[in-house]
């Protein structure tokens, strides 16, 4: 693809965004702090190791092993966020030792993905955002059947065949060399996860169920789906400034999702590292208020998605009927949160 659907339509928006934030502030927000990235990555790696140990020793205490299994699922998901940082080169200001590809391979293996596939898939998503056919997420992964039961499948182990089928469709346009690299990386990731599962099964099938099957096949899909709901499912197709959803997460979500809930802000400024996205959100408060960009909580997203059976990549039904954005609250630029 040589043309970008998004950037061809977002020229005026990008100029407006750069005027909304003082240049020195914007420059500061783009500065990478590698030590902070590795602190977060180290913490997630430590949790990835400690949660199975906790489950193994307290497997007879549901009040311990169930929260540990849930957290483990979110931790596995978090490595897709760390991989995402690598894709956008948000780790180093200058990578003198060419560590970025190696980090990408590590994070992709831990999360069960193929690094090269995710990189191509995600960059195509950024360049073709807004397109029904060229954005791979929208074209191949978003639910094509607007039924509650079908949407719920994304929160279950069915997510895996759904995702891999979507990836296969997107790969139809990839170069042979890239396809070979993806195949090798996918075998590496799958081999690693099968090895971990095999070790857990050797220790105890019940332990494997609690420490691997539940986190990876049940919690991970739910975390993935909830995170994705806050990306591009509630938008205004007529306004590029609203082609992503504005989320106002609390500290718990920032911990579980590693600040990836600030997805709208990320699309505005993709080179801002994830630990600066909350500050970027505060700086954009005036812009959001001026443009009428409405914030959502995850509770409200779930209500729209399942209760109201919202159709992906559209405005909420109430907004369409009223011909304006739903008035569920106002955005406070000073507080950086929704007031109800």
PDB file of C-alpha atoms in Angstrom, residues 12-212:
ATOM      1  CA  UNK A  12      -5.805  19.586   9.056  1.00  0.00           C
ATOM      2  CA  UNK A  13      -6.295  17.564  12.236  1.00  0.00           C
ATOM      3  CA  UNK A  14      -2.560  17.036  12.690  1.00  0.00           C
ATOM      4  CA  UNK A  15      -1.891  20.757  12.296  1.00  0.00           C
ATOM      5  CA  UNK A  16      -4.590  21.521  14.839  1.00  0.00           C
ATOM      6  CA  UNK A  17      -3.171  18.990  17.292  1.00  0.00           C
ATOM      7  CA  UNK A  18       0.313  20.476  17.093  1.00  0.00           C
ATOM      8  CA  UNK A  19      -1.152  23.886  17.877  1.00  0.00           C
ATOM      9  CA  UNK A  20      -3.096  22.500  20.841  1.00  0.00           C
ATOM     10  CA  UNK A  21       0.072  21.650  22.805  1.00  0.00           C
ATOM     11  CA  UNK A  22       3.070  23.965  23.327  1.00  0.00           C
ATOM     12  CA  UNK A  23       6.047  22.776  21.285  1.00  0.00           C
ATOM     13  CA  UNK A  24       8.389  22.364  24.311  1.00  0.00           C
ATOM     14  CA  UNK A  25       5.756  20.272  26.093  1.00  0.00           C
ATOM     15  CA  UNK A  26       5.181  18.101  23.048  1.00  0.00           C
ATOM     16  CA  UNK A  27       8.917  17.594  22.655  1.00  0.00           C
ATOM     17  CA  UNK A  28       9.211  16.574  26.311  1.00  0.00           C
ATOM     18  CA  UNK A  29       6.372  14.060  25.945  1.00  0.00           C
ATOM     19  CA  UNK A  30       8.240  12.397  23.071  1.00  0.00           C
ATOM     20  CA  UNK A  31      11.405  11.826  25.116  1.00  0.00           C
ATOM     21  CA  UNK A  32      11.984   8.123  25.803  1.00  0.00           C
ATOM     22  CA  UNK A  33      13.169   6.894  29.196  1.00  0.00           C
ATOM     23  CA  UNK A  34      14.574   3.414  28.573  1.00  0.00           C
ATOM     24  CA  UNK A  35      15.064   2.767  32.281  1.00  0.00           C
ATOM     25  CA  UNK A  36      11.328   3.267  32.862  1.00  0.00           C
ATOM     26  CA  UNK A  37      10.399   0.953  29.999  1.00  0.00           C
ATOM     27  CA  UNK A  38      12.667  -1.758  31.401  1.00  0.00           C
ATOM     28  CA  UNK A  39      11.325  -1.186  34.905  1.00  0.00           C
ATOM     29  CA  UNK A  40       7.798  -1.853  33.639  1.00  0.00           C
ATOM     30  CA  UNK A  41       8.925  -4.793  31.488  1.00  0.00           C
ATOM     31  CA  UNK A  42      10.878  -6.257  34.415  1.00  0.00           C
ATOM     32  CA  UNK A  43       7.882  -5.922  36.695  1.00  0.00           C
ATOM     33  CA  UNK A  44       5.675  -7.718  34.174  1.00  0.00           C
ATOM     34  CA  UNK A  45       8.248 -10.466  33.713  1.00  0.00           C
ATOM     35  CA  UNK A  46       8.487 -10.886  37.479  1.00  0.00           C
ATOM     36  CA  UNK A  47       4.701 -11.153  37.744  1.00  0.00           C
ATOM     37  CA  UNK A  48       4.693 -13.663  34.875  1.00  0.00           C
ATOM     38  CA  UNK A  49       7.027 -15.881  36.914  1.00  0.00           C
ATOM     39  CA  UNK A  50       5.567 -15.277  40.372  1.00  0.00           C
ATOM     40  CA  UNK A  51       1.881 -15.865  39.588  1.00  0.00           C
ATOM     41  CA  UNK A  52       2.342 -19.569  38.668  1.00  0.00           C
ATOM     42  CA  UNK A  53       4.488 -20.050  41.784  1.00  0.00           C
ATOM     43  CA  UNK A  54       1.744 -18.485  43.884  1.00  0.00           C
ATOM     44  CA  UNK A  55      -0.888 -20.687  42.235  1.00  0.00           C
ATOM     45  CA  UNK A  56       1.253 -23.791  42.757  1.00  0.00           C
ATOM     46  CA  UNK A  57       1.685 -23.203  46.495  1.00  0.00           C
ATOM     47  CA  UNK A  58      -1.834 -21.910  47.188  1.00  0.00           C
ATOM     48  CA  UNK A  59      -3.802 -23.959  44.687  1.00  0.00           C
ATOM     49  CA  UNK A  60      -6.219 -25.102  47.381  1.00  0.00           C
ATOM     50  CA  UNK A  61      -7.164 -21.520  48.313  1.00  0.00           C
ATOM     51  CA  UNK A  62      -9.527 -19.971  45.725  1.00  0.00           C
ATOM     52  CA  UNK A  63      -9.157 -16.494  47.229  1.00  0.00           C
ATOM     53  CA  UNK A  64      -5.490 -16.635  46.259  1.00  0.00           C
ATOM     54  CA  UNK A  65      -5.204 -18.649  43.060  1.00  0.00           C
ATOM     55  CA  UNK A  66      -8.217 -17.161  41.235  1.00  0.00           C
ATOM     56  CA  UNK A  67      -6.990 -13.525  41.476  1.00  0.00           C
ATOM     57  CA  UNK A  68      -3.493 -14.764  40.586  1.00  0.00           C
ATOM     58  CA  UNK A  69      -4.830 -16.532  37.480  1.00  0.00           C
ATOM     59  CA  UNK A  70      -6.758 -13.423  36.431  1.00  0.00           C
ATOM     60  CA  UNK A  71      -3.701 -11.229  36.893  1.00  0.00           C
ATOM     61  CA  UNK A  72      -1.604 -13.748  34.970  1.00  0.00           C
ATOM     62  CA  UNK A  73      -3.927 -13.432  31.985  1.00  0.00           C
ATOM     63  CA  UNK A  74      -3.586  -9.651  32.006  1.00  0.00           C
ATOM     64  CA  UNK A  75       0.188  -9.959  32.365  1.00  0.00           C
ATOM     65  CA  UNK A  76       0.413 -12.175  29.280  1.00  0.00           C
ATOM     66  CA  UNK A  77      -1.678  -9.603  27.427  1.00  0.00           C
ATOM     67  CA  UNK A  78       0.608  -6.807  28.641  1.00  0.00           C
ATOM     68  CA  UNK A  79       3.459  -8.190  26.563  1.00  0.00           C
ATOM     69  CA  UNK A  80       1.457  -7.314  23.444  1.00  0.00           C
ATOM     70  CA  UNK A  81       1.506  -3.724  24.730  1.00  0.00           C
ATOM     71  CA  UNK A  82       5.264  -3.899  25.261  1.00  0.00           C
ATOM     72  CA  UNK A  83       5.607  -5.299  21.736  1.00  0.00           C
ATOM     73  CA  UNK A  84       3.510  -2.373  20.551  1.00  0.00           C
ATOM     74  CA  UNK A  85       6.049   0.012  22.111  1.00  0.00           C
ATOM     75  CA  UNK A  86       8.792  -1.706  20.142  1.00  0.00           C
ATOM     76  CA  UNK A  87       6.836  -1.420  16.883  1.00  0.00           C
ATOM     77  CA  UNK A  88       6.617   2.352  17.327  1.00  0.00           C
ATOM     78  CA  UNK A  89      10.263   2.618  18.452  1.00  0.00           C
ATOM     79  CA  UNK A  90       9.201   4.060  21.788  1.00  0.00           C
ATOM     80  CA  UNK A  91      11.895   2.368  23.896  1.00  0.00           C
ATOM     81  CA  UNK A  92      15.116   4.200  23.030  1.00  0.00           C
ATOM     82  CA  UNK A  93      15.912   7.731  21.907  1.00  0.00           C
ATOM     83  CA  UNK A  94      18.858   6.172  20.074  1.00  0.00           C
ATOM     84  CA  UNK A  95      19.247   2.406  19.788  1.00  0.00           C
ATOM     85  CA  UNK A  96      23.033   2.172  19.485  1.00  0.00           C
ATOM     86  CA  UNK A  97      23.112  -1.592  20.095  1.00  0.00           C
ATOM     87  CA  UNK A  98      20.170  -2.543  17.849  1.00  0.00           C
ATOM     88  CA  UNK A  99      18.216  -3.959  20.789  1.00  0.00           C
ATOM     89  CA  UNK A 100      14.777  -3.048  19.452  1.00  0.00           C
ATOM     90  CA  UNK A 101      14.326  -6.137  17.193  1.00  0.00           C
ATOM     91  CA  UNK A 102      15.539  -8.433  19.980  1.00  0.00           C
ATOM     92  CA  UNK A 103      13.083  -6.918  22.453  1.00  0.00           C
ATOM     93  CA  UNK A 104      10.327  -7.312  19.892  1.00  0.00           C
ATOM     94  CA  UNK A 105      11.115 -11.000  19.509  1.00  0.00           C
ATOM     95  CA  UNK A 106      11.122 -11.505  23.291  1.00  0.00           C
ATOM     96  CA  UNK A 107       7.807  -9.737  23.825  1.00  0.00           C
ATOM     97  CA  UNK A 108       6.178 -11.493  20.881  1.00  0.00           C
ATOM     98  CA  UNK A 109       7.207 -14.930  22.141  1.00  0.00           C
ATOM     99  CA  UNK A 110       5.906 -14.219  25.641  1.00  0.00           C
ATOM    100  CA  UNK A 111       2.587 -12.993  24.260  1.00  0.00           C
ATOM    101  CA  UNK A 112       2.274 -15.788  21.695  1.00  0.00           C
ATOM    102  CA  UNK A 113       2.513 -13.580  18.608  1.00  0.00           C
ATOM    103  CA  UNK A 114       4.755 -13.425  15.558  1.00  0.00           C
ATOM    104  CA  UNK A 115       6.754 -10.212  15.763  1.00  0.00           C
ATOM    105  CA  UNK A 116       6.848  -9.455  12.033  1.00  0.00           C
ATOM    106  CA  UNK A 117       3.150 -10.202  11.563  1.00  0.00           C
ATOM    107  CA  UNK A 118       2.183  -7.892  14.404  1.00  0.00           C
ATOM    108  CA  UNK A 119       4.496  -5.153  13.100  1.00  0.00           C
ATOM    109  CA  UNK A 120       3.074  -5.206   9.563  1.00  0.00           C
ATOM    110  CA  UNK A 121      -0.508  -5.658  10.775  1.00  0.00           C
ATOM    111  CA  UNK A 122      -0.260  -2.779  13.226  1.00  0.00           C
ATOM    112  CA  UNK A 123       1.491  -0.301  10.940  1.00  0.00           C
ATOM    113  CA  UNK A 124      -1.053  -1.020   8.200  1.00  0.00           C
ATOM    114  CA  UNK A 125      -3.724  -0.301  10.808  1.00  0.00           C
ATOM    115  CA  UNK A 126      -2.203   3.115  11.582  1.00  0.00           C
ATOM    116  CA  UNK A 127      -1.757   4.148   7.962  1.00  0.00           C
ATOM    117  CA  UNK A 128      -5.166   2.883   6.822  1.00  0.00           C
ATOM    118  CA  UNK A 129      -7.220   3.865   9.875  1.00  0.00           C
ATOM    119  CA  UNK A 130     -10.763   4.702   8.794  1.00  0.00           C
ATOM    120  CA  UNK A 131     -10.774   2.421   5.752  1.00  0.00           C
ATOM    121  CA  UNK A 132     -13.265  -0.439   5.626  1.00  0.00           C
ATOM    122  CA  UNK A 133     -10.976  -2.491   3.398  1.00  0.00           C
ATOM    123  CA  UNK A 134      -7.336  -1.539   4.016  1.00  0.00           C
ATOM    124  CA  UNK A 135      -7.254  -1.336   7.815  1.00  0.00           C
ATOM    125  CA  UNK A 136      -6.631  -5.015   8.698  1.00  0.00           C
ATOM    126  CA  UNK A 137      -8.203  -4.747  12.146  1.00  0.00           C
ATOM    127  CA  UNK A 138     -11.390  -3.297  10.747  1.00  0.00           C
ATOM    128  CA  UNK A 139     -11.492  -5.370   7.577  1.00  0.00           C
ATOM    129  CA  UNK A 140     -10.650  -8.774   9.035  1.00  0.00           C
ATOM    130  CA  UNK A 141     -10.905  -8.794  12.849  1.00  0.00           C
ATOM    131  CA  UNK A 142     -13.930  -6.667  13.739  1.00  0.00           C
ATOM    132  CA  UNK A 143     -17.178  -8.651  14.122  1.00  0.00           C
ATOM    133  CA  UNK A 144     -19.018  -8.787  10.806  1.00  0.00           C
ATOM    134  CA  UNK A 145     -22.097 -10.189  12.500  1.00  0.00           C
ATOM    135  CA  UNK A 146     -23.639  -7.712  14.916  1.00  0.00           C
ATOM    136  CA  UNK A 147     -25.049 -10.292  17.293  1.00  0.00           C
ATOM    137  CA  UNK A 148     -24.420 -10.407  21.022  1.00  0.00           C
ATOM    138  CA  UNK A 149     -23.585 -14.116  21.066  1.00  0.00           C
ATOM    139  CA  UNK A 150     -21.060 -13.662  18.276  1.00  0.00           C
ATOM    140  CA  UNK A 151     -19.425 -10.709  20.019  1.00  0.00           C
ATOM    141  CA  UNK A 152     -19.158 -12.775  23.188  1.00  0.00           C
ATOM    142  CA  UNK A 153     -17.078 -15.358  21.315  1.00  0.00           C
ATOM    143  CA  UNK A 154     -14.249 -12.806  21.274  1.00  0.00           C
ATOM    144  CA  UNK A 155     -14.128 -13.111  25.086  1.00  0.00           C
ATOM    145  CA  UNK A 156     -13.595 -16.870  24.891  1.00  0.00           C
ATOM    146  CA  UNK A 157     -10.956 -19.248  23.471  1.00  0.00           C
ATOM    147  CA  UNK A 158     -12.692 -18.739  20.114  1.00  0.00           C
ATOM    148  CA  UNK A 159     -10.700 -15.500  19.880  1.00  0.00           C
ATOM    149  CA  UNK A 160      -7.645 -17.475  18.761  1.00  0.00           C
ATOM    150  CA  UNK A 161      -9.103 -18.992  15.579  1.00  0.00           C
ATOM    151  CA  UNK A 162     -10.868 -15.680  14.901  1.00  0.00           C
ATOM    152  CA  UNK A 163      -7.597 -13.754  15.175  1.00  0.00           C
ATOM    153  CA  UNK A 164      -5.483 -16.217  13.205  1.00  0.00           C
ATOM    154  CA  UNK A 165      -8.084 -16.323  10.440  1.00  0.00           C
ATOM    155  CA  UNK A 166      -7.989 -12.515  10.299  1.00  0.00           C
ATOM    156  CA  UNK A 167      -4.188 -12.544  10.211  1.00  0.00           C
ATOM    157  CA  UNK A 168      -4.221 -15.100   7.387  1.00  0.00           C
ATOM    158  CA  UNK A 169      -6.525 -12.900   5.311  1.00  0.00           C
ATOM    159  CA  UNK A 170      -4.263  -9.894   5.838  1.00  0.00           C
ATOM    160  CA  UNK A 171      -1.190 -11.943   4.907  1.00  0.00           C
ATOM    161  CA  UNK A 172      -2.558 -12.555   1.415  1.00  0.00           C
ATOM    162  CA  UNK A 173      -0.824  -9.347   0.298  1.00  0.00           C
ATOM    163  CA  UNK A 174       2.486  -9.906   2.129  1.00  0.00           C
ATOM    164  CA  UNK A 175       5.802 -10.569   0.403  1.00  0.00           C
ATOM    165  CA  UNK A 176       7.112 -14.194   0.409  1.00  0.00           C
ATOM    166  CA  UNK A 177      10.147 -13.260   2.514  1.00  0.00           C
ATOM    167  CA  UNK A 178       7.929 -11.654   5.155  1.00  0.00           C
ATOM    168  CA  UNK A 179       5.663 -14.712   5.176  1.00  0.00           C
ATOM    169  CA  UNK A 180       8.633 -17.008   5.787  1.00  0.00           C
ATOM    170  CA  UNK A 181       9.791 -14.840   8.667  1.00  0.00           C
ATOM    171  CA  UNK A 182       6.292 -14.799  10.160  1.00  0.00           C
ATOM    172  CA  UNK A 183       6.058 -18.602   9.907  1.00  0.00           C
ATOM    173  CA  UNK A 184       9.381 -19.028  11.742  1.00  0.00           C
ATOM    174  CA  UNK A 185       8.453 -16.556  14.477  1.00  0.00           C
ATOM    175  CA  UNK A 186       5.039 -18.143  14.942  1.00  0.00           C
ATOM    176  CA  UNK A 187       6.602 -21.597  15.356  1.00  0.00           C
ATOM    177  CA  UNK A 188       8.960 -20.134  17.957  1.00  0.00           C
ATOM    178  CA  UNK A 189       6.116 -18.558  19.948  1.00  0.00           C
ATOM    179  CA  UNK A 190       3.886 -21.619  19.779  1.00  0.00           C
ATOM    180  CA  UNK A 191       6.806 -23.877  20.690  1.00  0.00           C
ATOM    181  CA  UNK A 192       7.591 -21.769  23.739  1.00  0.00           C
ATOM    182  CA  UNK A 193       4.000 -21.816  24.977  1.00  0.00           C
ATOM    183  CA  UNK A 194       3.630 -25.555  24.382  1.00  0.00           C
ATOM    184  CA  UNK A 195       6.832 -26.088  26.372  1.00  0.00           C
ATOM    185  CA  UNK A 196       5.483 -24.047  29.284  1.00  0.00           C
ATOM    186  CA  UNK A 197       2.181 -25.904  29.170  1.00  0.00           C
ATOM    187  CA  UNK A 198       4.027 -29.238  29.035  1.00  0.00           C
ATOM    188  CA  UNK A 199       6.074 -28.351  32.116  1.00  0.00           C
ATOM    189  CA  UNK A 200       2.956 -27.326  34.003  1.00  0.00           C
ATOM    190  CA  UNK A 201       1.181 -30.545  32.989  1.00  0.00           C
ATOM    191  CA  UNK A 202       4.164 -32.540  34.212  1.00  0.00           C
ATOM    192  CA  UNK A 203       3.855 -30.893  37.625  1.00  0.00           C
ATOM    193  CA  UNK A 204       0.081 -31.345  37.779  1.00  0.00           C
ATOM    194  CA  UNK A 205      -2.804 -31.208  35.276  1.00  0.00           C
ATOM    195  CA  UNK A 206      -4.851 -29.223  37.799  1.00  0.00           C
ATOM    196  CA  UNK A 207      -1.984 -26.768  38.216  1.00  0.00           C
ATOM    197  CA  UNK A 208      -1.704 -26.436  34.422  1.00  0.00           C
ATOM    198  CA  UNK A 209      -5.421 -25.681  34.249  1.00  0.00           C
ATOM    199  CA  UNK A 210      -5.166 -22.946  36.883  1.00  0.00           C
ATOM    200  CA  UNK A 211      -1.810 -21.424  35.910  1.00  0.00           C
ATOM    201  CA  UNK A 212      -1.958 -21.673  32.107  1.00  0.00           C
TER     202      UNK A 212
END
